[in-house]
Tab-separated table of C-alpha atoms in Angstrom:
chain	number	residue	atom	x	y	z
A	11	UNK	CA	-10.533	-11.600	2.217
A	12	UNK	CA	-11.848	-15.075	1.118
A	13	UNK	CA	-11.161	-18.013	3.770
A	14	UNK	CA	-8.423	-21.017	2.683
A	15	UNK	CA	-5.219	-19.161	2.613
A	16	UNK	CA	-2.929	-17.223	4.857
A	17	UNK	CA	-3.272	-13.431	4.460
A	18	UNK	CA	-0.106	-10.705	4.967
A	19	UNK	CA	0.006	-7.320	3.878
A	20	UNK	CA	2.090	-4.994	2.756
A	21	UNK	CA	1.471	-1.080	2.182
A	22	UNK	CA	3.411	1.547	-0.081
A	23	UNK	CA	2.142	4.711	1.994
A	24	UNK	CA	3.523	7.114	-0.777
A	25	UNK	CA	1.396	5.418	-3.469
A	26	UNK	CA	-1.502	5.643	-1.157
A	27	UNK	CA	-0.730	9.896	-0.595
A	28	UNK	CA	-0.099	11.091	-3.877
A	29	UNK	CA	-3.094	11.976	-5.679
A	30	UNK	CA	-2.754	13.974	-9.168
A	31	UNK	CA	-0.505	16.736	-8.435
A	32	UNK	CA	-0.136	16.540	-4.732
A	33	UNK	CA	-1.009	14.733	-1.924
A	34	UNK	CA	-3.828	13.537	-0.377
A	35	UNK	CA	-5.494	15.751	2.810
A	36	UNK	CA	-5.537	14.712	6.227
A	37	UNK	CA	-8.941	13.801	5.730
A	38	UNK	CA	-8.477	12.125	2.814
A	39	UNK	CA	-5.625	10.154	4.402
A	40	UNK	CA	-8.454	9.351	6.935
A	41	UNK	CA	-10.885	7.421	4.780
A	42	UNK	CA	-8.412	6.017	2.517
A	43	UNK	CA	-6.825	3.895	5.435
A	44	UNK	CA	-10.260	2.955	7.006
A	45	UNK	CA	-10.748	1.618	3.516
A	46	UNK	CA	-7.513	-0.136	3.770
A	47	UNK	CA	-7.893	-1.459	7.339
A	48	UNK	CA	-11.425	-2.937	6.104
A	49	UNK	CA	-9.595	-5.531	3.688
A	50	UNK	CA	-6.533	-5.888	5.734
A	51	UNK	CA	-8.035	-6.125	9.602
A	52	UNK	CA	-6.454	-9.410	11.640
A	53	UNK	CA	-3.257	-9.540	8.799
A	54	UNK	CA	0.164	-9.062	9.580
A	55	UNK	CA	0.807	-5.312	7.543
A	56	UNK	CA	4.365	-3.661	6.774
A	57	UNK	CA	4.034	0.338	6.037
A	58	UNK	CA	6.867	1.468	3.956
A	59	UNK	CA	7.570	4.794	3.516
A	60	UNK	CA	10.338	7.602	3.589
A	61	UNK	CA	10.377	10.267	6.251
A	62	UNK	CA	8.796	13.095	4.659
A	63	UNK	CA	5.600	11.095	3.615
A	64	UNK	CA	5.476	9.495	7.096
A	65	UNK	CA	5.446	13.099	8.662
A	66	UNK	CA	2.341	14.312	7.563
A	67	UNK	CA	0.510	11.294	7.846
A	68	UNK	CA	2.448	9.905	10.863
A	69	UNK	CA	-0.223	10.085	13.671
A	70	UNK	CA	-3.206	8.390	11.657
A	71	UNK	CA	-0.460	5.802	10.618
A	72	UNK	CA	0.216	5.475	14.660
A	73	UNK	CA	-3.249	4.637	14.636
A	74	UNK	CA	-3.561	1.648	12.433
A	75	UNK	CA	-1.064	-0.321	14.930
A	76	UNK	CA	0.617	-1.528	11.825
A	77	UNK	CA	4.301	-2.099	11.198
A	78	UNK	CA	6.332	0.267	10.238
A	79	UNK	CA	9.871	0.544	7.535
A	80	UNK	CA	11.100	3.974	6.992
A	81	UNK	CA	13.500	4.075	3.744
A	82	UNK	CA	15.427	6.597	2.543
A	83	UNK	CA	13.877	8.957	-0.294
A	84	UNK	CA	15.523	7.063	-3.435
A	85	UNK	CA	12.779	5.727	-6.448
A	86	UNK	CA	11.696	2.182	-5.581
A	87	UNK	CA	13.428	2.179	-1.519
A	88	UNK	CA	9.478	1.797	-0.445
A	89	UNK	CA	8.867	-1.380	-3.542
A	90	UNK	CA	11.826	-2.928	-2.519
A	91	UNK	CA	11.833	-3.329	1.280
A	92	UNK	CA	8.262	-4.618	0.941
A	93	UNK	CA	8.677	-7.056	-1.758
A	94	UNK	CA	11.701	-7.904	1.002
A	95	UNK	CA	8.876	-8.570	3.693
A	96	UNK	CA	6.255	-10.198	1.389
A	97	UNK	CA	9.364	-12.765	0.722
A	98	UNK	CA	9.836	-13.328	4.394
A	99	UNK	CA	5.930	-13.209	4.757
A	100	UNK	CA	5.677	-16.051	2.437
A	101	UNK	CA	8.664	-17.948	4.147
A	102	UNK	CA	6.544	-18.175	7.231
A	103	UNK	CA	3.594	-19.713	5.163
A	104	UNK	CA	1.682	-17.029	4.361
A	105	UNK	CA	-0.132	-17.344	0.577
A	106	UNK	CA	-2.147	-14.118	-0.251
A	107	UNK	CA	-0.477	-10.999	-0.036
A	108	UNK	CA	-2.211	-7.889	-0.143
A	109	UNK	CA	-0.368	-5.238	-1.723
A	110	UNK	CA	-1.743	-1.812	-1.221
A	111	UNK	CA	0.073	-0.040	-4.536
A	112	UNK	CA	-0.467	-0.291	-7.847
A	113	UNK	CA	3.886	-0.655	-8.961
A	114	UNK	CA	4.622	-2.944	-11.482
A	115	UNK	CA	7.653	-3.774	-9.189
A	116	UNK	CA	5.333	-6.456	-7.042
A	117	UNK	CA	4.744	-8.544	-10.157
A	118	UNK	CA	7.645	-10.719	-9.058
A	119	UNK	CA	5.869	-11.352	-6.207
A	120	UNK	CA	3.111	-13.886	-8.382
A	121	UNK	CA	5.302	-16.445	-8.458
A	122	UNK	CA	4.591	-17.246	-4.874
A	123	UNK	CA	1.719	-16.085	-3.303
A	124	UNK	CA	-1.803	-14.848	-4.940
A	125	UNK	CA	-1.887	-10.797	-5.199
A	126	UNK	CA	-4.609	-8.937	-3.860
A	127	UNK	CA	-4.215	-5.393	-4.994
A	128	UNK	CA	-5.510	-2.202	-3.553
A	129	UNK	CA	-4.857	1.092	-5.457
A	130	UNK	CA	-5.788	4.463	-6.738
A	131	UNK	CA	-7.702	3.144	-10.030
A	132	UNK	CA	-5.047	5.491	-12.073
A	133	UNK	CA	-1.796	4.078	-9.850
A	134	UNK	CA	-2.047	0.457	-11.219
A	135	UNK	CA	0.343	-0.662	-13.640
A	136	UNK	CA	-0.565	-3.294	-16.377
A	137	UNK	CA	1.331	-6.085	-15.760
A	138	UNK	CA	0.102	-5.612	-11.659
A	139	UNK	CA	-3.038	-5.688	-13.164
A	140	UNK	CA	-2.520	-8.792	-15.044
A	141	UNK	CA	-0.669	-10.507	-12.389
A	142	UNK	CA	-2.860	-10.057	-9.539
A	143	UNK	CA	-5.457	-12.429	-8.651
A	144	UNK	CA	-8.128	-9.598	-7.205
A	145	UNK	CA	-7.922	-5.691	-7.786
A	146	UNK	CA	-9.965	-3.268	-5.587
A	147	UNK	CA	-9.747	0.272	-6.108
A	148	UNK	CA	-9.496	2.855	-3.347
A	149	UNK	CA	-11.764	5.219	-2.725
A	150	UNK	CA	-11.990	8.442	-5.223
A	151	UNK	CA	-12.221	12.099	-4.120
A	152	UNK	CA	-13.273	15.046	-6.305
A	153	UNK	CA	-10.505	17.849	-6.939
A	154	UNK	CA	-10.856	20.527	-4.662
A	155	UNK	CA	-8.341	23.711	-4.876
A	156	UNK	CA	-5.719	23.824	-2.252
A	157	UNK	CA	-3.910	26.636	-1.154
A	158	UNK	CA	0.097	27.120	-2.486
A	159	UNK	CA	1.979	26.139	0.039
């Protein structure tokens, strides 16, 4: 990220896994948070996620040294604890926050620090969009069939 402001990030790990019908592979997984760690490396990250996303992914999340909020499995547990940490990030002085998810529910967020968005291109919501100051898209992968199961 560009130099002159004070960089946090925070991470929805469920709108980083789901992909189309399902979610993403191991593999997958794998590139898609080297591709995050690129933009967020020497930042102060928050990981929110519930327990059953956080179990298939949970040693490659080990890996990233990052910190870590587990919620419970309720629709927007994941938005809501981080836009909870971005406030306290920007409390301490912080002015850019990355937010790796495309939910319209970090829009609030714009009022006080510039948004850096990484997503899925076909995750981001409009008004994110249109809030956000830069938008970088994750990296795509081509359907393959997967096994029932």
């Amino acid at each position: 990220m560009s130099a002159g402001g004070r960089f946090a990030a925070i991470l929805d790990l469920e709108n980083v896994a789901i992909m189309n019908d399902g979610r993403v592979s191991q593999s997958e997984m794998r590139v898609l948070l080297s591709a995050i760690g690129v933009r967020v490396s020497g930042m102060p990250v928050r990981v929110a996620t519930g327990v059953n996303v956080l179990r298939t992914y949970m040693d490659l999340i080990g890996l990233q040294r990052w910190g870590l909020t587990l919620v419970e499995t309720e629709p927007d547990a994941a938005d809501n604890a981080l836009c909870d940490t971005a406030r306290d990030f920007i409390r301490y002085g912080v002015t850019d926050i990355v937010v790796v998810s495309g939910d319209r529910a970090f829009v609030r967020l714009a009022a006080h620090a510039r948004l850096h968005v990484i997503c899925h291109a076909d995750h981001l919501s409009k008004a994110l969009r249109l809030a956000a100051t830069t938008v970088t898209y994750l990296p795509e992968f081509r359907p393959t069939a997967r096994a029932a199961g």
